[in-house]
Amino acid sequence: MKTLIKTALLFLLVVSCIKDPKLPNISYTMGGGVILLDEGNYRSGNGSLSFYSYDSSKIYNDLFSSANGRPLGDVPNSVLLKDTKAYIVVNNSGKIEVIDPSTFVSKATIENLKSPRNMAILSDTKAYVTSLSSDSVAIINLTSNTVSGYINMHKTSESIIVAGSKVFISNWAGGKEVMVINFANDTVVDSIQVGAEPESMVFDRNGRLWVLCNGGYARKNNAELYEINAATNRIEEKYIFPTIDDSPTCLNIDSFGQTLYFIDKGVMRMDIGSPSLPTGPIIEQGGGQYYYKLAINPLNGDILVTDALDFAQQGYLYIYSYRGDFVSKQKAGIIPGSMCFNLTINSQTN
Amino acid sequence: MEITKKRTFVSHVKNTLVYMVFFLPVHYSGQISTDLDTIKIKEVVISRNKPDTEASGYKKTKIDSSTLVNYSNRNLSDMLSENTDIYIKSYGMGGTSTVAFRGTTASHTIIDWNGININSPMLGQSDLSLFPVGLVDDVNIYFGGASMLLNNGGIGGTINLETAPVWNKETVISLNSGIGSFGSYSELLKVKTGNNKFQTVTKAFLQGSENDFRYLNTQSIQSRITETRTNNQVSQRGFVQEFYYKNSENLLSARFWYQSADRNLSHPIGIPDQGEKQFDQSLRTMLNYDRVVGKSNFSLTSAWVMDRMNYFNHVDTIDSRNLSKMLTLKAGFENPIGDFTKLKIVLDEESNVINSVNYTHKTTRNTASASAIIEWNKARVGTTILIREILDRQTLLIPDFSAALQLRLINAQEYYIKANLSRNSKIPTMNDLFYGSGGNPDLKNEYSLIYEISYEMNQKISVPLRLKYNLTFFRYAIDDMIQWQPGEQIYWTAENIKKVISSGAESSLSVDYKYNHLNATIKAGYILTLAKYGESKYKNDNSEGKQLMYVPVNQANASLRMGYKSFYTSWVSSFTGTRYTATDNSAFLNGYFINNVMAGMKLPLKSSSVDINFNVENLFNINYQSIANYPLPGRYYNIKILFQFIK
């Protein structure tokens, strides 16, 4: 049991969304909940921030602009929580907003990033940010909130995950590799050949890195799921999706590091020990729905999935229990995307 | 702040009729041409069998020649947005600009060059910012069903850019130079010479701008800061040559039009500059032969059009190169049957070849159509019936048709009731069908039923005073509308998805006063467009019954033009209402009211003349956006000098 809790805590860290020790000072953030980024339309500058409160079971939209008097930016892509700060990577605005997760007030803006996508915090003072359109990963100085350098990978980068002194970075757009970086000296130490367009990655309880390869934009390759030994960088197992139309995204794992989740026209679930890919979804995607992003509540296993509908109107956040039973449907902003849990131990409902 | 969400939309429009009465009408009413004309354009007939010559029962308008002269060194987008209530969407000065009618889309609007569709076959639309007004002699606008007299697919309407010779024995050389704010300049040279049998017209232009205007950064960290637009330069050049020959029975013409544009594309507000550039190049050629034998007319036209469009984005590393070629052959035959009936047959054949890095291979398409038009006119009643069959990629489409009726209410007086009912099909664009990722070769054509009824009058009230009024009600039911949307694949695909119902009214009033050396024209117009997303297949779709994105419910404009002896002046106002930027109407752009004033004088010298005018655009320095986060300039100025030499 102790190991289980330890593992759970480890994954809270890895997923980089840990509980906020400070009591938030806004009523609806009191009981904890989920920060949700509404991407808005590409080049329309209408990205926004929503918060789903577990306390009141309500969603609050447009919180960044309410708190700061200006829009969040163009396509906020990912959000990461670290102590009393949340880092929002705003892709097409080329910036990271550093906000107070309880008030949503911006404390700093890290600028001059080229198409930033995802962030990993390596220490109190250092982080990496991946880039969709440049060949380099940016090194961020978290004290001065500036770009302090770059690691040239000669490839674009997407998903990023930390294990010990290693950082694994996937080369998504047009790529097929996972790069391994030693963050002590910011050098590329290895690369692992995987399937076409590795899009998302998680660690399981056994220290295995799972890499979901989407198959590529042009649909010339089948999607694949790789299981990699993070200590040796060797591929242990490979699962090939049955049809060319399978285009899975958003690999997630529960806080026990035991159960994988991803979206493939519905929410799919797979045990890490499973000999094969799941055959059907646990949550089906209905007509006119477009399941876009996924998150698993680390405390109670709730499955949160966003629906972008036609990508030009306010979408929905759906909450299902870990069993896959419908709990709640909330109207979010335009193209609701990435989520990050900001929970206190007592805040979980149902 | 331009975008404000969560506003509960309260319609101002309680009663359309009330509006119609109080907020009287618009439209660049055709025949009203004041003495402001700096160039006398004589009445000419290029060809007696233009398919649209008299067809009764349709709404057509013509931009008056004085407006064309005043905008000769500007682009079609500016001219239409300030003088008509057709809706223009613009990415900003020099940026891409598209046009739409009555709640339909830009790809439902056809831009014709002397009756030949020159829309990009890839996009199915044209960028109006690339058309200098000074290159054309006439601009005719065909609304709704009227568009079918020229082409298929212009569900919203067709804008026909015409060039025509003036059959007299003289040489006219004109040089039009302009300079303005933000480093803009323009030069347009026209040389016309010939006699009553042969004419040659040569035009050349060069224009450009830094476009470094100030704008309000609506996304800035410090509230309300203004910034300067960067990477927004435009440079355009072009050359036109036309030859015309006629004798008693035949008319031959050859036209050649080359132009290119280099543009740097500035970034949307709040997004770092992406080093975007676009290069457009077009070569358009046309040969035309018209023959009159007795009461019959024949015409043959062949046109070859090449469009190159290269787009480059440094940040997203996009290097998109596209080349399209289009060959059009059109044959027309017209013959009277009895005293009151006329039959026209038009055959049209268009083939496209696309070379694009965005397509998997070189792609071709062939579309042919046959149309029969019967016109019957007797006493005060006129009718037109059109039937068209289209063969697209070896498949026959359901035939399109249009039926129109026109009643003259009082003998010999210009009071009309016009009504028409049409079914118009729009075949998918080449991108819709074949774009490498997401093009869908199985798409069906879009089609619309169009209902239109209008009341029109043009009446001399007293010797100096003339009144013109038009009130039109329209209704469109568009089905199988093509929309790019997320689907089975990771990328978006084109699907026949939406139904749209668009209904509304257009009203325009024009009062013309001429007395001795004074002339004045007042115009006012209002347009109401209720364009709604139809029933949705999906339960969560909140767009059902909502106003279409980027279609303003309310538009109005008004103008006053005056001339006294050699002086002339004008004040033009236009209002564009709120436009939604989300399909569920949860976000919108505020409306804007823009005023432009102009004053000038024309000095006749012996065999030549000098016309000089000064323009103030956006007089009240309004901050506004036509497309979200693409700012448009505040107040700016330009001066134009036109030298004209006639021998």
PDB file of N, CA, C and O in Angstrom, chain B residues 104 108 148 155-156 400-401 422-426 445-451 475-479 500:
ATOM      1  N   THR B 104     -24.336  34.821 -48.039  1.00  0.00           N
ATOM      2  CA  THR B 104     -23.619  33.703 -48.640  1.00  0.00           C
ATOM      3  C   THR B 104     -22.126  33.944 -48.436  1.00  0.00           C
ATOM      4  O   THR B 104     -21.734  34.917 -47.798  1.00  0.00           O
ATOM      5  N   HIS B 108     -19.318  31.931 -52.993  1.00  0.00           N
ATOM      6  CA  HIS B 108     -20.607  32.020 -53.685  1.00  0.00           C
ATOM      7  C   HIS B 108     -20.710  33.301 -54.497  1.00  0.00           C
ATOM      8  O   HIS B 108     -21.788  33.670 -54.965  1.00  0.00           O
ATOM      9  N   MET B 148     -27.137  34.197 -62.631  1.00  0.00           N
ATOM     10  CA  MET B 148     -27.214  33.013 -63.507  1.00  0.00           C
ATOM     11  C   MET B 148     -27.222  33.391 -64.981  1.00  0.00           C
ATOM     12  O   MET B 148     -26.981  32.556 -65.847  1.00  0.00           O
ATOM     13  N   ILE B 155     -24.115  31.959 -56.318  1.00  0.00           N
ATOM     14  CA  ILE B 155     -25.361  31.907 -55.550  1.00  0.00           C
ATOM     15  C   ILE B 155     -25.671  33.273 -54.941  1.00  0.00           C
ATOM     16  O   ILE B 155     -26.796  33.746 -54.967  1.00  0.00           O
ATOM     17  N   GLY B 156     -24.645  33.895 -54.422  1.00  0.00           N
ATOM     18  CA  GLY B 156     -24.837  35.231 -53.856  1.00  0.00           C
ATOM     19  C   GLY B 156     -24.967  36.282 -54.944  1.00  0.00           C
ATOM     20  O   GLY B 156     -25.865  37.123 -54.919  1.00  0.00           O
ATOM     21  N   ASP B 400     -30.353  23.339 -63.171  1.00  0.00           N
ATOM     22  CA  ASP B 400     -30.680  24.591 -62.484  1.00  0.00           C
ATOM     23  C   ASP B 400     -31.667  25.367 -63.338  1.00  0.00           C
ATOM     24  O   ASP B 400     -31.761  25.156 -64.546  1.00  0.00           O
ATOM     25  N   PHE B 401     -32.366  26.284 -62.700  1.00  0.00           N
ATOM     26  CA  PHE B 401     -33.311  27.082 -63.478  1.00  0.00           C
ATOM     27  C   PHE B 401     -33.493  28.446 -62.840  1.00  0.00           C
ATOM     28  O   PHE B 401     -33.132  28.661 -61.674  1.00  0.00           O
ATOM     29  N   SER B 422     -35.118  31.083 -58.406  1.00  0.00           N
ATOM     30  CA  SER B 422     -34.016  30.398 -59.070  1.00  0.00           C
ATOM     31  C   SER B 422     -33.533  29.224 -58.241  1.00  0.00           C
ATOM     32  O   SER B 422     -33.687  29.192 -57.020  1.00  0.00           O
ATOM     33  N   ARG B 423     -32.906  28.308 -58.939  1.00  0.00           N
ATOM     34  CA  ARG B 423     -32.134  27.260 -58.264  1.00  0.00           C
ATOM     35  C   ARG B 423     -30.752  27.331 -58.885  1.00  0.00           C
ATOM     36  O   ARG B 423     -30.600  27.206 -60.093  1.00  0.00           O
ATOM     37  N   ASN B 424     -29.757  27.582 -58.054  1.00  0.00           N
ATOM     38  CA  ASN B 424     -28.399  27.769 -58.556  1.00  0.00           C
ATOM     39  C   ASN B 424     -27.463  26.796 -57.844  1.00  0.00           C
ATOM     40  O   ASN B 424     -27.506  26.673 -56.625  1.00  0.00           O
ATOM     41  N   SER B 425     -26.650  26.097 -58.607  1.00  0.00           N
ATOM     42  CA  SER B 425     -25.700  25.132 -58.033  1.00  0.00           C
ATOM     43  C   SER B 425     -24.303  25.703 -58.030  1.00  0.00           C
ATOM     44  O   SER B 425     -23.916  26.411 -58.947  1.00  0.00           O
ATOM     45  N   LYS B 426     -23.556  25.321 -57.019  1.00  0.00           N
ATOM     46  CA  LYS B 426     -22.156  25.729 -56.949  1.00  0.00           C
ATOM     47  C   LYS B 426     -21.351  24.443 -56.852  1.00  0.00           C
ATOM     48  O   LYS B 426     -21.481  23.704 -55.875  1.00  0.00           O
ATOM     49  N   ASN B 445     -22.426  18.948 -55.063  1.00  0.00           N
ATOM     50  CA  ASN B 445     -22.461  20.394 -55.240  1.00  0.00           C
ATOM     51  C   ASN B 445     -23.383  21.029 -54.200  1.00  0.00           C
ATOM     52  O   ASN B 445     -24.332  20.416 -53.724  1.00  0.00           O
ATOM     53  N   GLU B 446     -23.089  22.267 -53.861  1.00  0.00           N
ATOM     54  CA  GLU B 446     -23.998  23.042 -53.018  1.00  0.00           C
ATOM     55  C   GLU B 446     -25.091  23.587 -53.929  1.00  0.00           C
ATOM     56  O   GLU B 446     -24.852  23.814 -55.105  1.00  0.00           O
ATOM     57  N   TYR B 447     -26.253  23.803 -53.401  1.00  0.00           N
ATOM     58  CA  TYR B 447     -27.262  24.465 -54.225  1.00  0.00           C
ATOM     59  C   TYR B 447     -28.163  25.317 -53.351  1.00  0.00           C
ATOM     60  O   TYR B 447     -28.263  25.111 -52.141  1.00  0.00           O
ATOM     61  N   SER B 448     -28.792  26.274 -53.987  1.00  0.00           N
ATOM     62  CA  SER B 448     -29.666  27.144 -53.223  1.00  0.00           C
ATOM     63  C   SER B 448     -30.923  27.456 -54.018  1.00  0.00           C
ATOM     64  O   SER B 448     -30.872  27.623 -55.235  1.00  0.00           O
ATOM     65  N   LEU B 449     -32.022  27.504 -53.322  1.00  0.00           N
ATOM     66  CA  LEU B 449     -33.239  28.074 -53.904  1.00  0.00           C
ATOM     67  C   LEU B 449     -33.224  29.544 -53.513  1.00  0.00           C
ATOM     68  O   LEU B 449     -32.941  29.886 -52.363  1.00  0.00           O
ATOM     69  N   ILE B 450     -33.485  30.382 -54.484  1.00  0.00           N
ATOM     70  CA  ILE B 450     -33.399  31.819 -54.237  1.00  0.00           C
ATOM     71  C   ILE B 450     -34.732  32.458 -54.625  1.00  0.00           C
ATOM     72  O   ILE B 450     -35.204  32.263 -55.753  1.00  0.00           O
ATOM     73  N   TYR B 451     -35.316  33.178 -53.688  1.00  0.00           N
ATOM     74  CA  TYR B 451     -36.555  33.888 -53.963  1.00  0.00           C
ATOM     75  C   TYR B 451     -36.250  35.368 -53.843  1.00  0.00           C
ATOM     76  O   TYR B 451     -35.585  35.787 -52.899  1.00  0.00           O
ATOM     77  N   ARG B 475     -34.762  35.658 -50.133  1.00  0.00           N
ATOM     78  CA  ARG B 475     -34.679  34.501 -49.248  1.00  0.00           C
ATOM     79  C   ARG B 475     -33.868  33.418 -49.946  1.00  0.00           C
ATOM     80  O   ARG B 475     -34.121  33.107 -51.101  1.00  0.00           O
ATOM     81  N   TYR B 476     -32.883  32.894 -49.240  1.00  0.00           N
ATOM     82  CA  TYR B 476     -32.036  31.823 -49.765  1.00  0.00           C
ATOM     83  C   TYR B 476     -32.204  30.603 -48.874  1.00  0.00           C
ATOM     84  O   TYR B 476     -32.199  30.734 -47.662  1.00  0.00           O
ATOM     85  N   ALA B 477     -32.330  29.448 -49.492  1.00  0.00           N
ATOM     86  CA  ALA B 477     -32.280  28.195 -48.725  1.00  0.00           C
ATOM     87  C   ALA B 477     -31.129  27.410 -49.324  1.00  0.00           C
ATOM     88  O   ALA B 477     -31.246  26.822 -50.393  1.00  0.00           O
ATOM     89  N   ILE B 478     -29.989  27.459 -48.654  1.00  0.00           N
ATOM     90  CA  ILE B 478     -28.780  26.809 -49.178  1.00  0.00           C
ATOM     91  C   ILE B 478     -28.656  25.424 -48.548  1.00  0.00           C
ATOM     92  O   ILE B 478     -28.754  25.284 -47.330  1.00  0.00           O
ATOM     93  N   ASP B 479     -28.444  24.451 -49.387  1.00  0.00           N
ATOM     94  CA  ASP B 479     -28.351  23.085 -48.879  1.00  0.00           C
ATOM     95  C   ASP B 479     -27.001  22.484 -49.283  1.00  0.00           C
ATOM     96  O   ASP B 479     -26.404  22.913 -50.265  1.00  0.00           O
ATOM     97  N   VAL B 500     -28.267  26.411 -44.622  1.00  0.00           N
ATOM     98  CA  VAL B 500     -28.320  27.812 -44.220  1.00  0.00           C
ATOM     99  C   VAL B 500     -29.569  28.442 -44.805  1.00  0.00           C
ATOM    100  O   VAL B 500     -29.911  28.186 -45.960  1.00  0.00           O
TER     101      VAL B 500
END
